[in-house]
Amino acid sequence: MNKPAILALEDGSVFHGTAIGADGQTSGEVVFNTAMTGYQEILTDPSYSRQIVTLTYPHIGNTGINPEDVESASIAAAGLVIRDLPLVASNFRSTQSLSDYLASQNVVGIADIDTRRLTRILRDKGAQNGAIVAGDEALGDDAEARALEAARAFPGLKGMDLAKVVSCSERYVWNEGEWTLGKGYADTEGAERPFHVVAYDYGVKFNILRMLASRGCKLTVVPAQTPASEVLALDPDGVFLSNGPGDPEPCDYAIDAIREILETEVPVFGICLGHQLLALASGATTVKMNHGHHGANHPVQELDSGHVMITSQNHGFAADETTLPDNLRATHRSLFDGTLQGIERTDRPAFSFQGHPEASPGPRDVAPLFDRFIDMMRSRR
């Protein structure tokens, strides 16, 4: 734990710290996440593809790594930035240290930097393109210059279509249900599952699929570029639009497919990128946010009831509420900055939510959205 590392931002800011994980170089959009726990789920969330994640909580890694708390098959984040990596990890489920986990998947990280200073830069100037160089890459008089060059060479996420990059390559069936202490994840294959849901994989998180499976859904997961005709040929009771990384606007294949599905009466439910794609398919537009929403303590108001929910968030783009057409209404709004958090079609059984209702920030305030989707499928029957 004594190898050097350098983090450089496109604005010229440079941080010197200690390398954790793999040696080498990485670049991406640098964002900050305010969650105190869940670093393993954050790292494996495909929505963080091509992003370097800064965790604002100072001690990261103190519960180690276990094989259950993953949201995809591998680490999706481009890199990790933390203040302090504890030398001892303690948890009854821990099987590996955070640093070893990063190294095993060739992911670069940096510790021992002032994450408060870094977070202030990202908050005031917006998410920055950046680069980490670690180990031997961080040695030499030109190391800072090379890090800055790599940071400024990253093209940025605006206009970048990543959904088709992180998506599965072929269709598959999902049977795993929700986790229970002492029992692990439930096997729903033999359970009664009255609803067939086709889920578009734009970077889907495992726990979304688990929560649908536990609610009686037989799940067929399809690649991001699957035409609507193939999805409808599977005779689904509902179509799910998953979360995912990157800019939604270039995903014309997804927008076209969703638009075609919306011409039917099949219920549609979208989360995160799926929410933005539903908005685009319905005639609204999206915008790149200053620094996005990344954390587990974001208050969101349900507009009809006035209730406030505590939510998990991870997005750098948002649907623009001022562009909603007449057949699309706002259902939820962020109490941090007023940005749109939920929409529903007034002429079709379709709705979506910007946050992550499957990622419990403690309270499970938003989980009933899954129940609403089930009710819509039941009503259609």
mmCIF file of C-alpha atoms in Angstrom:
data_model
loop_
_atom_site.group_PDB
_atom_site.id
_atom_site.type_symbol
_atom_site.label_atom_id
_atom_site.label_comp_id
_atom_site.label_asym_id
_atom_site.label_seq_id
_atom_site.Cartn_x
_atom_site.Cartn_y
_atom_site.Cartn_z
ATOM 1 C CA MET A 1 0.000 0.000 0.000
ATOM 2 C CA ASN A 2 2.877 2.380 -0.676
ATOM 3 C CA LYS A 3 2.646 2.813 -4.444
ATOM 4 C CA PRO A 4 1.963 6.361 -5.661
ATOM 5 C CA ALA A 5 -1.076 7.460 -7.629
ATOM 6 C CA ILE A 6 -2.163 10.711 -9.275
ATOM 7 C CA LEU A 7 -5.650 11.979 -10.045
ATOM 8 C CA ALA A 8 -5.884 14.797 -12.599
ATOM 9 C CA LEU A 9 -8.946 16.764 -13.711
ATOM 10 C CA GLU A 10 -9.492 18.562 -16.989
ATOM 11 C CA ASP A 11 -9.498 21.936 -15.180
ATOM 12 C CA GLY A 12 -5.862 21.358 -14.189
ATOM 13 C CA SER A 13 -6.467 20.187 -10.614
ATOM 14 C CA VAL A 14 -4.020 17.478 -9.513
ATOM 15 C CA PHE A 15 -4.187 15.189 -6.461
ATOM 16 C CA HIS A 16 -1.366 12.946 -5.219
ATOM 17 C CA GLY A 17 -2.253 9.859 -3.224
ATOM 18 C CA THR A 18 -1.735 6.142 -2.748
ATOM 19 C CA ALA A 19 -2.572 3.508 -5.351
ATOM 20 C CA ILE A 20 -5.216 0.937 -4.451
ATOM 21 C CA GLY A 21 -6.215 -1.868 -6.753
ATOM 22 C CA ALA A 22 -4.444 -2.351 -10.072
ATOM 23 C CA ASP A 23 -1.469 -0.465 -11.447
ATOM 24 C CA GLY A 24 -2.044 1.419 -14.659
ATOM 25 C CA GLN A 25 -4.121 4.266 -16.052
ATOM 26 C CA THR A 26 -7.808 5.001 -16.444
ATOM 27 C CA SER A 27 -9.893 7.935 -17.605
ATOM 28 C CA GLY A 28 -13.550 8.911 -17.418
ATOM 29 C CA GLU A 29 -16.008 11.403 -16.006
ATOM 30 C CA VAL A 30 -15.271 12.055 -12.315
ATOM 31 C CA VAL A 31 -18.401 12.174 -10.123
ATOM 32 C CA PHE A 32 -19.034 12.066 -6.380
ATOM 33 C CA ASN A 33 -21.383 9.772 -4.462
ATOM 34 C CA THR A 34 -22.541 10.703 -0.959
ATOM 35 C CA ALA A 35 -23.658 7.232 0.191
ATOM 36 C CA MET A 36 -22.108 6.035 3.461
ATOM 37 C CA THR A 37 -22.464 2.336 2.603
ATOM 38 C CA GLY A 38 -22.889 0.145 -0.464
ATOM 39 C CA TYR A 39 -19.532 0.719 -2.151
ATOM 40 C CA GLN A 40 -19.625 -2.773 -3.646
ATOM 41 C CA GLU A 41 -23.045 -2.190 -5.223
ATOM 42 C CA ILE A 42 -21.859 1.200 -6.491
ATOM 43 C CA LEU A 43 -18.754 -0.231 -8.147
ATOM 44 C CA THR A 44 -20.736 -2.958 -9.920
ATOM 45 C CA ASP A 45 -23.590 -0.708 -11.082
ATOM 46 C CA PRO A 46 -23.370 -0.593 -14.912
ATOM 47 C CA SER A 47 -24.718 2.971 -14.794
ATOM 48 C CA TYR A 48 -21.202 3.996 -13.670
ATOM 49 C CA SER A 49 -19.571 2.799 -16.901
ATOM 50 C CA ARG A 50 -16.862 5.265 -18.039
ATOM 51 C CA GLN A 51 -17.127 7.147 -14.721
ATOM 52 C CA ILE A 52 -14.544 7.504 -11.965
ATOM 53 C CA VAL A 53 -16.446 7.405 -8.674
ATOM 54 C CA THR A 54 -15.437 9.559 -5.715
ATOM 55 C CA LEU A 55 -16.947 8.393 -2.420
ATOM 56 C CA THR A 56 -17.375 11.272 0.024
ATOM 57 C CA TYR A 57 -17.641 9.117 3.148
ATOM 58 C CA PRO A 58 -14.068 9.012 4.526
ATOM 59 C CA HIS A 59 -13.663 5.294 5.411
ATOM 60 C CA ILE A 60 -14.323 2.954 2.495
ATOM 61 C CA GLY A 61 -13.541 -0.774 2.523
ATOM 62 C CA ASN A 62 -14.028 -1.499 6.214
ATOM 63 C CA THR A 63 -16.587 -4.253 5.553
ATOM 64 C CA GLY A 64 -14.587 -5.906 2.776
ATOM 65 C CA ILE A 65 -16.063 -7.613 -0.266
ATOM 66 C CA ASN A 66 -18.414 -10.581 -0.536
ATOM 67 C CA PRO A 67 -19.723 -12.496 -3.587
ATOM 68 C CA GLU A 68 -23.397 -11.637 -2.918
ATOM 69 C CA ASP A 69 -23.521 -7.827 -2.920
ATOM 70 C CA VAL A 70 -22.940 -7.272 -6.622
ATOM 71 C CA GLU A 71 -25.242 -5.620 -9.144
ATOM 72 C CA SER A 72 -23.563 -7.024 -12.266
ATOM 73 C CA ALA A 73 -20.993 -9.652 -13.201
ATOM 74 C CA SER A 74 -18.002 -7.323 -12.769
ATOM 75 C CA ILE A 75 -16.912 -3.864 -11.662
ATOM 76 C CA ALA A 76 -18.422 -1.298 -14.028
ATOM 77 C CA ALA A 77 -16.858 1.925 -12.728
ATOM 78 C CA ALA A 78 -13.766 3.157 -14.548
ATOM 79 C CA GLY A 79 -11.977 3.914 -11.281
ATOM 80 C CA LEU A 80 -12.391 4.634 -7.572
ATOM 81 C CA VAL A 81 -11.362 7.645 -5.468
ATOM 82 C CA ILE A 82 -11.507 7.533 -1.648
ATOM 83 C CA ARG A 83 -10.082 9.320 1.383
ATOM 84 C CA ASP A 84 -8.992 6.391 3.539
ATOM 85 C CA LEU A 85 -8.766 2.620 3.040
ATOM 86 C CA PRO A 86 -8.834 0.832 6.440
ATOM 87 C CA LEU A 87 -6.113 -1.785 6.831
ATOM 88 C CA VAL A 88 -8.572 -4.223 8.433
ATOM 89 C CA ALA A 89 -11.878 -5.291 6.884
ATOM 90 C CA SER A 90 -14.375 -6.840 9.286
ATOM 91 C CA ASN A 91 -17.668 -8.489 8.330
ATOM 92 C CA PHE A 92 -18.935 -12.026 8.753
ATOM 93 C CA ARG A 93 -19.613 -12.264 4.998
ATOM 94 C CA SER A 94 -16.327 -10.705 3.857
ATOM 95 C CA THR A 95 -14.140 -12.889 1.630
ATOM 96 C CA GLN A 96 -11.777 -10.311 0.112
ATOM 97 C CA SER A 97 -10.364 -6.838 0.724
ATOM 98 C CA LEU A 98 -11.477 -3.899 -1.402
ATOM 99 C CA SER A 99 -7.976 -3.343 -2.766
ATOM 100 C CA ASP A 100 -7.603 -7.002 -3.770
ATOM 101 C CA TYR A 101 -11.047 -6.896 -5.374
ATOM 102 C CA LEU A 102 -10.075 -3.896 -7.496
ATOM 103 C CA ALA A 103 -6.775 -5.511 -8.459
ATOM 104 C CA SER A 104 -8.447 -8.818 -9.385
ATOM 105 C CA GLN A 105 -10.572 -6.970 -11.948
ATOM 106 C CA ASN A 106 -7.799 -4.672 -13.149
ATOM 107 C CA VAL A 107 -9.513 -1.540 -11.818
ATOM 108 C CA VAL A 108 -7.406 1.454 -10.820
ATOM 109 C CA GLY A 109 -8.040 3.411 -7.629
ATOM 110 C CA ILE A 110 -6.520 6.142 -5.493
ATOM 111 C CA ALA A 111 -6.699 6.762 -1.731
ATOM 112 C CA ASP A 112 -5.281 9.302 0.743
ATOM 113 C CA ILE A 113 -6.472 12.416 -1.076
ATOM 114 C CA ASP A 114 -8.618 15.330 0.107
ATOM 115 C CA THR A 115 -12.007 14.183 -1.166
ATOM 116 C CA ARG A 116 -13.646 17.266 0.382
ATOM 117 C CA ARG A 117 -11.611 19.519 -1.898
ATOM 118 C CA LEU A 118 -12.337 17.276 -4.876
ATOM 119 C CA THR A 119 -16.078 17.193 -4.129
ATOM 120 C CA ARG A 120 -16.211 20.979 -3.907
ATOM 121 C CA ILE A 121 -14.588 21.258 -7.334
ATOM 122 C CA LEU A 122 -17.095 18.805 -8.832
ATOM 123 C CA ARG A 123 -20.023 20.525 -7.123
ATOM 124 C CA ASP A 124 -19.017 24.043 -8.196
ATOM 125 C CA LYS A 125 -17.619 23.334 -11.669
ATOM 126 C CA GLY A 126 -19.634 20.245 -12.535
ATOM 127 C CA ALA A 127 -18.561 16.686 -13.232
ATOM 128 C CA GLN A 128 -15.045 16.759 -14.681
ATOM 129 C CA ASN A 129 -13.275 14.569 -17.174
ATOM 130 C CA GLY A 130 -10.364 13.041 -15.298
ATOM 131 C CA ALA A 131 -7.709 10.362 -15.163
ATOM 132 C CA ILE A 132 -5.951 8.246 -12.550
ATOM 133 C CA VAL A 133 -2.413 6.943 -13.009
ATOM 134 C CA ALA A 134 -1.248 4.424 -10.409
ATOM 135 C CA GLY A 135 1.885 2.479 -9.560
ATOM 136 C CA ASP A 136 4.776 2.776 -12.009
ATOM 137 C CA GLU A 137 2.586 4.951 -14.240
ATOM 138 C CA ALA A 138 2.652 7.618 -11.506
ATOM 139 C CA LEU A 139 6.458 7.744 -11.368
ATOM 140 C CA GLY A 140 8.633 10.189 -13.247
ATOM 141 C CA ASP A 141 8.821 13.945 -13.675
ATOM 142 C CA ASP A 142 6.228 13.877 -16.439
ATOM 143 C CA ALA A 143 3.643 11.833 -14.514
ATOM 144 C CA GLU A 144 1.413 14.838 -13.771
ATOM 145 C CA ALA A 145 1.553 15.975 -17.374
ATOM 146 C CA ARG A 146 0.613 12.497 -18.617
ATOM 147 C CA ALA A 147 -2.312 12.342 -16.188
ATOM 148 C CA LEU A 148 -3.567 15.752 -17.318
ATOM 149 C CA GLU A 149 -3.214 14.765 -20.955
ATOM 150 C CA ALA A 150 -5.251 11.600 -20.360
ATOM 151 C CA ALA A 151 -7.931 13.570 -18.486
ATOM 152 C CA ARG A 152 -8.324 16.109 -21.268
ATOM 153 C CA ALA A 153 -8.328 13.414 -23.949
ATOM 154 C CA PHE A 154 -11.500 11.813 -22.548
ATOM 155 C CA PRO A 155 -14.356 12.966 -24.820
ATOM 156 C CA GLY A 156 -17.009 13.220 -22.105
ATOM 157 C CA LEU A 157 -20.316 11.394 -21.711
ATOM 158 C CA LYS A 158 -22.424 13.864 -23.697
ATOM 159 C CA GLY A 159 -23.313 12.114 -26.932
ATOM 160 C CA MET A 160 -21.863 8.786 -25.770
ATOM 161 C CA ASP A 161 -24.097 5.730 -26.286
ATOM 162 C CA LEU A 162 -23.058 3.189 -23.651
ATOM 163 C CA ALA A 163 -26.276 1.187 -23.236
ATOM 164 C CA LYS A 164 -25.464 -1.112 -26.148
ATOM 165 C CA VAL A 165 -21.896 -1.494 -24.832
ATOM 166 C CA VAL A 166 -22.822 -2.774 -21.354
ATOM 167 C CA SER A 167 -25.920 -4.732 -22.431
ATOM 168 C CA CYS A 168 -26.070 -8.515 -22.577
ATOM 169 C CA SER A 169 -25.205 -10.064 -25.947
ATOM 170 C CA GLU A 170 -28.120 -12.499 -26.072
ATOM 171 C CA ARG A 171 -31.495 -13.164 -24.472
ATOM 172 C CA TYR A 172 -31.682 -15.024 -21.136
ATOM 173 C CA VAL A 173 -34.172 -15.971 -18.408
ATOM 174 C CA TRP A 174 -33.762 -14.647 -14.843
ATOM 175 C CA ASN A 175 -34.925 -16.720 -11.840
ATOM 176 C CA GLU A 176 -33.184 -15.220 -8.785
ATOM 177 C CA GLY A 177 -35.350 -13.553 -6.145
ATOM 178 C CA GLU A 178 -34.592 -11.256 -3.222
ATOM 179 C CA TRP A 179 -31.996 -11.938 -0.520
ATOM 180 C CA THR A 180 -32.756 -13.137 3.020
ATOM 181 C CA LEU A 181 -30.254 -13.300 5.880
ATOM 182 C CA GLY A 182 -29.102 -16.875 6.358
ATOM 183 C CA LYS A 183 -30.783 -18.081 3.178
ATOM 184 C CA GLY A 184 -29.214 -15.990 0.419
ATOM 185 C CA TYR A 185 -31.090 -15.264 -2.806
ATOM 186 C CA ALA A 186 -34.373 -17.031 -3.424
ATOM 187 C CA ASP A 187 -34.815 -19.371 -6.380
ATOM 188 C CA THR A 188 -38.127 -18.424 -8.018
ATOM 189 C CA GLU A 189 -37.970 -20.956 -10.867
ATOM 190 C CA GLY A 190 -40.478 -23.300 -9.258
ATOM 191 C CA ALA A 191 -42.639 -20.550 -7.762
ATOM 192 C CA GLU A 192 -45.909 -19.317 -9.194
ATOM 193 C CA ARG A 193 -45.096 -16.499 -11.614
ATOM 194 C CA PRO A 194 -48.253 -15.297 -13.338
ATOM 195 C CA PHE A 195 -46.691 -12.367 -15.222
ATOM 196 C CA HIS A 196 -44.231 -12.527 -18.103
ATOM 197 C CA VAL A 197 -42.045 -9.419 -18.223
ATOM 198 C CA VAL A 198 -39.558 -8.701 -20.974
ATOM 199 C CA ALA A 199 -36.756 -6.538 -19.558
ATOM 200 C CA TYR A 200 -34.572 -4.431 -21.823
ATOM 201 C CA ASP A 201 -30.986 -4.575 -20.575
ATOM 202 C CA TYR A 202 -29.430 -1.120 -20.965
ATOM 203 C CA GLY A 203 -27.147 -1.928 -18.015
ATOM 204 C CA VAL A 204 -29.651 -3.555 -15.684
ATOM 205 C CA LYS A 205 -28.877 -4.033 -11.998
ATOM 206 C CA PHE A 206 -29.438 -7.508 -10.599
ATOM 207 C CA ASN A 207 -31.585 -6.298 -7.714
ATOM 208 C CA ILE A 208 -34.147 -4.800 -10.086
ATOM 209 C CA LEU A 209 -34.598 -8.226 -11.630
ATOM 210 C CA ARG A 210 -34.712 -9.845 -8.181
ATOM 211 C CA MET A 211 -37.501 -7.547 -6.994
ATOM 212 C CA LEU A 212 -39.558 -8.219 -10.104
ATOM 213 C CA ALA A 213 -38.983 -11.982 -9.782
ATOM 214 C CA SER A 214 -40.043 -11.924 -6.134
ATOM 215 C CA ARG A 215 -43.307 -10.265 -7.186
ATOM 216 C CA GLY A 216 -44.338 -13.100 -9.456
ATOM 217 C CA CYS A 217 -42.650 -12.104 -12.706
ATOM 218 C CA LYS A 218 -41.146 -14.566 -15.138
ATOM 219 C CA LEU A 219 -38.345 -12.497 -16.616
ATOM 220 C CA THR A 220 -36.903 -12.625 -20.102
ATOM 221 C CA VAL A 221 -33.955 -10.230 -20.401
ATOM 222 C CA VAL A 222 -33.121 -8.995 -23.895
ATOM 223 C CA PRO A 223 -30.215 -6.963 -25.356
ATOM 224 C CA ALA A 224 -30.566 -3.207 -25.665
ATOM 225 C CA GLN A 225 -30.853 -3.269 -29.458
ATOM 226 C CA THR A 226 -33.652 -5.851 -29.628
ATOM 227 C CA PRO A 227 -36.413 -4.633 -32.012
ATOM 228 C CA ALA A 228 -39.881 -4.070 -30.600
ATOM 229 C CA SER A 229 -41.294 -6.725 -32.943
ATOM 230 C CA GLU A 230 -39.166 -9.410 -31.270
ATOM 231 C CA VAL A 231 -40.209 -8.260 -27.803
ATOM 232 C CA LEU A 232 -43.906 -8.196 -28.684
ATOM 233 C CA ALA A 233 -43.591 -11.637 -30.304
ATOM 234 C CA LEU A 234 -42.754 -12.987 -26.828
ATOM 235 C CA ASP A 235 -46.288 -11.984 -25.760
ATOM 236 C CA PRO A 236 -45.239 -10.097 -22.600
ATOM 237 C CA ASP A 237 -47.617 -8.963 -19.893
ATOM 238 C CA GLY A 238 -45.295 -6.003 -19.371
ATOM 239 C CA VAL A 239 -42.091 -4.442 -20.677
ATOM 240 C CA PHE A 240 -39.400 -3.115 -18.347
ATOM 241 C CA LEU A 241 -36.838 -0.458 -19.366
ATOM 242 C CA SER A 242 -33.708 -0.740 -17.227
ATOM 243 C CA ASN A 243 -31.171 1.673 -15.857
ATOM 244 C CA GLY A 244 -27.903 2.211 -17.706
ATOM 245 C CA PRO A 245 -24.980 4.543 -18.424
ATOM 246 C CA GLY A 246 -24.281 7.325 -20.869
ATOM 247 C CA ASP A 247 -26.366 9.827 -22.807
ATOM 248 C CA PRO A 248 -29.916 8.681 -23.655
ATOM 249 C CA GLU A 249 -30.269 10.805 -26.805
ATOM 250 C CA PRO A 250 -27.986 8.718 -29.074
ATOM 251 C CA CYS A 251 -29.916 5.523 -28.206
ATOM 252 C CA ASP A 252 -32.174 5.819 -31.260
ATOM 253 C CA TYR A 253 -32.649 2.024 -31.423
ATOM 254 C CA ALA A 254 -34.147 2.078 -27.912
ATOM 255 C CA ILE A 255 -36.273 5.172 -28.505
ATOM 256 C CA ASP A 256 -37.732 3.690 -31.699
ATOM 257 C CA ALA A 257 -38.482 0.351 -30.007
ATOM 258 C CA ILE A 258 -40.151 2.010 -27.001
ATOM 259 C CA ARG A 259 -42.218 4.232 -29.291
ATOM 260 C CA GLU A 260 -43.484 1.146 -31.116
ATOM 261 C CA ILE A 261 -44.284 -0.691 -27.874
ATOM 262 C CA LEU A 262 -46.210 2.350 -26.639
ATOM 263 C CA GLU A 263 -48.559 1.942 -29.606
ATOM 264 C CA THR A 264 -49.846 -1.208 -27.899
ATOM 265 C CA GLU A 265 -51.575 -1.531 -24.532
ATOM 266 C CA VAL A 266 -48.685 -3.456 -22.943
ATOM 267 C CA PRO A 267 -47.723 -1.838 -19.593
ATOM 268 C CA VAL A 268 -44.278 -0.213 -19.557
ATOM 269 C CA PHE A 269 -42.115 0.622 -16.509
ATOM 270 C CA GLY A 270 -38.766 2.428 -16.723
ATOM 271 C CA ILE A 271 -36.014 3.180 -14.218
ATOM 272 C CA CYS A 272 -33.155 5.715 -14.557
ATOM 273 C CA LEU A 273 -31.981 5.552 -18.201
ATOM 274 C CA GLY A 274 -35.244 3.742 -18.948
ATOM 275 C CA HIS A 275 -37.079 6.758 -17.510
ATOM 276 C CA GLN A 276 -35.170 9.136 -19.771
ATOM 277 C CA LEU A 277 -35.750 6.914 -22.809
ATOM 278 C CA LEU A 278 -39.496 6.774 -22.098
ATOM 279 C CA ALA A 279 -39.507 10.574 -21.983
ATOM 280 C CA LEU A 280 -37.658 10.812 -25.302
ATOM 281 C CA ALA A 281 -39.920 8.229 -26.938
ATOM 282 C CA SER A 282 -42.935 10.255 -25.793
ATOM 283 C CA GLY A 283 -41.688 13.531 -27.276
ATOM 284 C CA ALA A 284 -39.790 15.192 -24.403
ATOM 285 C CA THR A 285 -36.084 16.064 -24.344
ATOM 286 C CA THR A 286 -33.219 15.375 -21.920
ATOM 287 C CA VAL A 287 -30.386 17.529 -20.565
ATOM 288 C CA LYS A 288 -26.891 16.938 -19.159
ATOM 289 C CA MET A 289 -26.812 17.880 -15.477
ATOM 290 C CA ASN A 290 -24.076 19.897 -13.780
ATOM 291 C CA HIS A 291 -22.855 17.154 -11.446
ATOM 292 C CA GLY A 292 -25.808 14.770 -11.465
ATOM 293 C CA HIS A 293 -27.360 12.920 -8.561
ATOM 294 C CA HIS A 294 -25.297 10.173 -6.932
ATOM 295 C CA GLY A 295 -26.122 9.078 -3.396
ATOM 296 C CA ALA A 296 -28.484 7.292 -1.048
ATOM 297 C CA ASN A 297 -30.163 10.136 0.838
ATOM 298 C CA HIS A 298 -32.007 12.140 -1.820
ATOM 299 C CA PRO A 299 -35.507 13.422 -0.935
ATOM 300 C CA VAL A 300 -38.066 13.081 -3.725
ATOM 301 C CA GLN A 301 -41.662 14.276 -3.529
ATOM 302 C CA GLU A 302 -44.574 12.349 -4.958
ATOM 303 C CA LEU A 303 -46.580 15.189 -6.465
ATOM 304 C CA ASP A 304 -50.093 13.714 -6.169
ATOM 305 C CA SER A 305 -49.878 12.855 -2.463
ATOM 306 C CA GLY A 306 -47.200 15.306 -1.315
ATOM 307 C CA HIS A 307 -45.340 12.448 0.382
ATOM 308 C CA VAL A 308 -41.558 12.728 0.548
ATOM 309 C CA MET A 309 -39.462 9.631 -0.090
ATOM 310 C CA ILE A 310 -35.780 9.029 0.682
ATOM 311 C CA THR A 311 -34.213 7.582 -2.452
ATOM 312 C CA SER A 312 -31.024 6.252 -4.011
ATOM 313 C CA GLN A 313 -29.856 8.123 -7.102
ATOM 314 C CA ASN A 314 -27.303 7.643 -9.852
ATOM 315 C CA HIS A 315 -27.667 9.723 -13.003
ATOM 316 C CA GLY A 316 -25.981 12.550 -14.870
ATOM 317 C CA PHE A 317 -28.777 13.236 -17.364
ATOM 318 C CA ALA A 318 -32.388 14.209 -16.697
ATOM 319 C CA ALA A 319 -35.669 14.508 -18.556
ATOM 320 C CA ASP A 320 -36.553 18.189 -19.055
ATOM 321 C CA GLU A 321 -39.911 18.840 -17.400
ATOM 322 C CA THR A 322 -40.497 21.993 -19.461
ATOM 323 C CA THR A 323 -40.632 19.885 -22.630
ATOM 324 C CA LEU A 324 -43.229 17.316 -21.544
ATOM 325 C CA PRO A 325 -45.965 16.892 -24.175
ATOM 326 C CA ASP A 326 -49.659 16.937 -23.257
ATOM 327 C CA ASN A 327 -49.842 13.142 -22.900
ATOM 328 C CA LEU A 328 -47.000 13.024 -20.361
ATOM 329 C CA ARG A 329 -47.341 14.247 -16.783
ATOM 330 C CA ALA A 330 -44.833 14.745 -13.970
ATOM 331 C CA THR A 331 -45.325 12.458 -10.965
ATOM 332 C CA HIS A 332 -42.179 12.988 -8.851
ATOM 333 C CA ARG A 333 -39.724 15.836 -8.332
ATOM 334 C CA SER A 334 -36.363 16.130 -6.555
ATOM 335 C CA LEU A 335 -36.393 18.317 -3.449
ATOM 336 C CA PHE A 336 -32.673 18.977 -3.873
ATOM 337 C CA ASP A 337 -32.856 20.850 -7.168
ATOM 338 C CA GLY A 338 -36.396 20.500 -8.493
ATOM 339 C CA THR A 339 -35.457 18.219 -11.383
ATOM 340 C CA LEU A 340 -37.967 15.739 -12.758
ATOM 341 C CA GLN A 341 -37.959 12.339 -11.041
ATOM 342 C CA GLY A 342 -41.031 10.595 -12.385
ATOM 343 C CA ILE A 343 -43.436 10.645 -15.325
ATOM 344 C CA GLU A 344 -46.466 8.771 -16.576
ATOM 345 C CA ARG A 345 -48.304 8.628 -19.866
ATOM 346 C CA THR A 346 -51.918 9.792 -19.669
ATOM 347 C CA ASP A 347 -52.934 7.819 -22.761
ATOM 348 C CA ARG A 348 -50.995 4.575 -22.237
ATOM 349 C CA PRO A 349 -50.197 2.277 -19.262
ATOM 350 C CA ALA A 350 -46.613 3.539 -18.993
ATOM 351 C CA PHE A 351 -44.647 5.240 -16.211
ATOM 352 C CA SER A 352 -41.077 5.665 -15.036
ATOM 353 C CA PHE A 353 -38.892 6.819 -12.160
ATOM 354 C CA GLN A 354 -35.480 8.479 -12.258
ATOM 355 C CA GLY A 355 -34.075 7.144 -8.976
ATOM 356 C CA HIS A 356 -33.305 3.539 -8.051
ATOM 357 C CA PRO A 357 -36.230 2.009 -6.123
ATOM 358 C CA GLU A 358 -34.368 -1.309 -5.872
ATOM 359 C CA ALA A 359 -31.387 0.289 -4.069
ATOM 360 C CA SER A 360 -32.681 0.748 -0.549
ATOM 361 C CA PRO A 361 -31.113 3.784 1.160
ATOM 362 C CA GLY A 362 -32.424 2.334 4.420
ATOM 363 C CA PRO A 363 -36.123 3.042 4.028
ATOM 364 C CA ARG A 364 -37.872 1.199 1.213
ATOM 365 C CA ASP A 365 -40.046 4.165 0.334
ATOM 366 C CA VAL A 366 -39.987 3.688 -3.431
ATOM 367 C CA ALA A 367 -40.392 -0.111 -3.628
ATOM 368 C CA PRO A 368 -44.176 0.233 -4.180
ATOM 369 C CA LEU A 369 -43.408 1.363 -7.738
ATOM 370 C CA PHE A 370 -42.786 -2.300 -8.530
ATOM 371 C CA ASP A 371 -46.208 -3.128 -7.053
ATOM 372 C CA ARG A 372 -47.770 -0.499 -9.301
ATOM 373 C CA PHE A 373 -46.265 -2.215 -12.328
ATOM 374 C CA ILE A 374 -47.717 -5.549 -11.161
ATOM 375 C CA ASP A 375 -51.142 -3.923 -10.673
ATOM 376 C CA MET A 376 -51.022 -2.478 -14.197
ATOM 377 C CA MET A 377 -50.336 -5.919 -15.667
ATOM 378 C CA ARG A 378 -53.103 -7.453 -13.546
ATOM 379 C CA SER A 379 -55.575 -4.774 -14.649
ATOM 380 C CA ARG A 380 -54.765 -5.337 -18.322
ATOM 381 C CA ARG A 381 -55.597 -9.018 -17.880
#
